[in-house]
CSV table of C-alpha atoms in Angstrom, one decimal:
chain,number,residue,atom,x,y,z
A,203,MET,CA,18.8,-13.9,-9.6
A,204,ALA,CA,15.5,-12.3,-10.2
A,205,GLU,CA,12.3,-14.6,-9.9
A,206,ILE,CA,10.4,-14.7,-13.2
A,207,THR,CA,6.5,-15.0,-13.1
A,208,THR,CA,4.8,-15.6,-16.4
A,209,ALA,CA,1.3,-14.1,-17.0
A,210,GLN,CA,-1.0,-15.8,-19.5
A,211,GLU,CA,0.6,-16.1,-22.8
A,212,SER,CA,-0.3,-13.7,-25.5
A,213,GLY,CA,1.5,-12.0,-28.3
A,214,THR,CA,1.4,-8.5,-26.7
A,215,GLU,CA,3.2,-9.2,-23.2
A,216,THR,CA,6.1,-7.0,-22.0
A,217,GLU,CA,8.6,-8.0,-19.7
A,218,VAL,CA,8.9,-5.6,-16.6
A,219,ALA,CA,11.7,-5.5,-14.2
A,220,MET,CA,11.0,-4.0,-10.8
A,221,SER,CA,11.9,-4.4,-7.1
A,222,VAL,CA,8.9,-5.6,-5.0
A,223,ASN,CA,9.5,-5.5,-1.1
A,224,GLY,CA,13.2,-5.5,-1.7
A,225,VAL,CA,13.3,-8.4,-4.0
A,226,ALA,CA,14.2,-8.0,-7.7
A,227,ARG,CA,11.3,-9.3,-9.8
A,228,ARG,CA,10.5,-9.8,-13.6
A,229,VAL,CA,7.0,-10.3,-14.8
A,230,ARG,CA,5.6,-10.6,-18.3
A,231,VAL,CA,2.3,-8.8,-18.5
A,232,GLU,CA,0.0,-7.3,-21.1
A,233,PRO,CA,0.5,-3.4,-21.2
A,234,ARG,CA,-3.1,-2.9,-20.0
A,235,LYS,CA,-2.6,-4.8,-16.7
A,236,THR,CA,-2.6,-2.8,-13.7
A,237,LEU,CA,-0.1,-3.1,-10.9
A,238,ALA,CA,-2.7,-4.1,-8.5
A,239,ASP,CA,-3.7,-7.0,-10.7
A,240,THR,CA,0.0,-8.0,-11.1
A,241,LEU,CA,0.8,-7.8,-7.5
A,242,ARG,CA,-2.3,-10.0,-6.6
A,243,GLU,CA,-2.4,-12.5,-9.5
A,244,ASP,CA,1.2,-12.8,-10.6
A,245,LEU,CA,3.0,-12.1,-7.4
A,246,GLY,CA,0.7,-13.5,-4.9
A,247,LEU,CA,0.7,-10.3,-2.7
A,248,THR,CA,-2.8,-10.2,-1.8
A,249,GLY,CA,-2.5,-7.6,0.9
A,250,THR,CA,-3.1,-5.0,-1.9
A,251,HIS,CA,-6.9,-4.9,-1.9
A,252,LEU,CA,-9.1,-3.9,-4.8
A,253,GLY,CA,-12.2,-1.9,-3.8
A,254,CYS,CA,-13.6,0.5,-6.4
A,255,GLU,CA,-10.9,0.0,-9.2
A,256,HIS,CA,-11.2,3.7,-10.0
A,257,GLY,CA,-8.7,5.3,-7.6
A,258,VAL,CA,-11.3,6.6,-5.2
A,259,CYS,CA,-11.3,4.2,-2.1
A,260,GLY,CA,-7.5,3.9,-1.5
A,261,ALA,CA,-7.7,0.2,-0.7
A,262,CYS,CA,-5.0,-0.6,-3.4
A,263,THR,CA,-2.5,2.0,-2.0
A,264,VAL,CA,1.2,1.0,-2.3
A,265,LEU,CA,4.5,2.8,-2.2
A,266,LEU,CA,6.0,3.3,-5.7
A,267,ASP,CA,9.6,4.7,-5.2
A,268,GLY,CA,8.5,5.9,-1.8
A,269,GLU,CA,5.3,7.7,-3.0
A,270,ALA,CA,1.8,6.5,-2.0
A,271,VAL,CA,0.0,5.6,-5.3
A,272,ARG,CA,-3.2,3.7,-6.3
A,273,ALA,CA,-2.0,0.4,-7.6
A,274,CYS,CA,-5.2,0.2,-9.6
A,275,LEU,CA,-4.4,3.3,-11.6
A,276,ILE,CA,-0.8,2.4,-12.5
A,277,PHE,CA,0.0,0.0,-15.4
A,278,THR,CA,2.6,-2.4,-14.4
A,279,VAL,CA,4.6,-1.4,-17.5
A,280,GLN,CA,5.1,2.0,-15.8
A,281,THR,CA,6.9,0.5,-12.9
A,282,GLU,CA,9.9,-0.7,-15.0
A,283,GLY,CA,13.0,-0.1,-12.8
A,284,SER,CA,11.0,1.1,-9.7
A,285,GLU,CA,10.8,0.0,-6.1
A,286,VAL,CA,7.3,-1.2,-5.0
A,287,THR,CA,6.5,-1.7,-1.5
A,288,THR,CA,3.2,-3.4,-0.4
A,289,ILE,CA,1.6,-4.0,3.1
A,290,GLU,CA,3.6,-7.3,3.1
A,291,GLY,CA,6.8,-5.5,2.7
A,292,LEU,CA,6.5,-3.4,6.0
A,293,ALA,CA,6.9,-6.1,8.5
A,294,ALA,CA,8.1,-9.8,8.3
A,295,ASP,CA,5.9,-10.8,11.3
A,296,ALA,CA,3.8,-9.7,14.3
A,297,ASP,CA,7.0,-9.1,16.3
A,298,SER,CA,8.4,-6.6,13.8
A,299,LEU,CA,5.3,-4.4,13.1
A,300,THR,CA,6.1,-0.7,12.2
A,301,PRO,CA,4.9,2.1,14.5
A,302,VAL,CA,2.0,2.7,12.1
A,303,GLN,CA,1.0,-1.0,12.2
A,304,ARG,CA,1.4,-1.3,15.9
A,305,ALA,CA,-0.8,1.8,16.5
A,306,PHE,CA,-3.6,0.7,14.3
A,307,ARG,CA,-3.8,-2.5,16.3
A,308,GLU,CA,-3.6,-0.7,19.7
A,309,HIS,CA,-6.2,2.1,18.7
A,310,HIS,CA,-8.6,-0.3,16.7
A,311,GLY,CA,-7.9,1.5,13.5
A,312,LEU,CA,-9.6,-1.2,11.7
A,313,GLN,CA,-12.9,-3.2,11.8
A,314,CYS,CA,-13.3,-5.4,8.9
A,315,GLY,CA,-9.9,-4.7,7.8
A,316,PHE,CA,-10.4,-4.4,4.0
A,317,CYS,CA,-9.3,-0.7,4.0
A,318,THR,CA,-6.5,-1.1,6.4
A,319,PRO,CA,-3.5,-2.0,4.1
A,320,GLY,CA,-4.2,1.1,2.1
A,321,PHE,CA,-4.6,3.4,5.1
A,322,ILE,CA,-1.3,1.9,6.7
A,323,MET,CA,0.6,2.6,3.4
A,324,SER,CA,-0.9,6.1,3.0
A,325,ALA,CA,0.0,6.8,6.8
A,326,THR,CA,3.5,5.5,6.3
A,327,ALA,CA,4.1,7.9,3.4
A,328,LEU,CA,2.6,10.8,5.3
A,329,LEU,CA,4.7,10.3,8.4
A,330,ARG,CA,7.8,9.9,6.4
A,331,ASP,CA,7.0,13.3,4.7
A,332,ASP,CA,5.6,15.0,7.8
A,333,PRO,CA,6.7,13.3,11.0
A,334,ASP,CA,4.6,15.4,13.3
A,335,PRO,CA,1.3,16.2,11.6
A,336,ASP,CA,-1.6,17.8,13.5
A,337,GLU,CA,-5.1,16.3,13.2
A,338,GLU,CA,-6.0,18.5,10.1
A,339,GLU,CA,-2.8,17.3,8.3
A,340,ILE,CA,-3.5,13.7,9.2
A,341,ARG,CA,-7.1,14.0,7.9
A,342,GLU,CA,-5.9,15.6,4.6
A,343,GLY,CA,-3.2,13.1,4.2
A,344,LEU,CA,-5.6,10.2,4.5
A,345,SER,CA,-8.4,11.8,2.4
A,346,GLY,CA,-7.9,9.6,-0.4
A,347,ASN,CA,-8.8,6.5,1.6
A,348,LEU,CA,-12.3,5.4,2.5
A,349,CYS,CA,-13.4,3.4,5.3
A,350,ARG,CA,-17.0,2.2,5.8
A,351,CYS,CA,-16.7,0.7,9.2
A,352,THR,CA,-14.7,2.8,11.7
A,353,GLY,CA,-15.8,6.4,11.7
A,354,TYR,CA,-12.1,7.3,11.2
A,355,GLN,CA,-11.4,8.1,14.9
A,356,GLY,CA,-9.3,5.1,15.7
A,357,ILE,CA,-7.4,5.7,12.4
A,358,ILE,CA,-6.6,9.2,13.3
A,359,ARG,CA,-5.6,8.3,16.9
A,360,ALA,CA,-3.4,5.6,15.5
A,361,VAL,CA,-1.6,7.8,13.1
A,362,LYS,CA,-1.1,10.5,15.9
A,363,THR,CA,0.4,7.7,18.2
A,364,ALA,CA,2.7,6.4,15.4
A,365,ALA,CA,3.9,9.9,14.9
A,366,GLU,CA,4.4,10.3,18.7
A,367,GLU,CA,6.4,7.0,18.8
A,368,ALA,CA,8.6,7.6,15.9
A,369,GLY,CA,9.5,11.0,17.4
A,370,HIS,CA,10.7,9.2,20.5
A,371,GLN,CA,13.0,6.9,18.7
């Protein structure tokens, strides 16, 4: 049975059914509510960060039917029948981290951590589509994500390492 979460009551809400991290969910939202706000406010999935709220920084990146998207630019009503994967849906705990998550930890691909979920989601989609990218392809694949702390070198090394690790499995 799907869990139902109710947003603030108003006469203009729409019920949306989607799968979030493999769990069937139903939410009632105003048509103008973004997926990022629904994930954070209604579903309690606060790993999806809001930075610029204009789709520029990439902090809110999630997978929508497997594709990396900016959750701040998608209305929740657009996700009807879709599969949404957030950073919380990648690993149950520290012992089951994905190769991308392990590599970010190993290569210090984060400092403050604010941008990290978006980078990890983008890198996950990139490596799914291109399991052996070169540095230029990694930089291009992550170009929609901004970090103000790291200088990107640890992030690039992390994605390279994750690709190598996945290639050996």
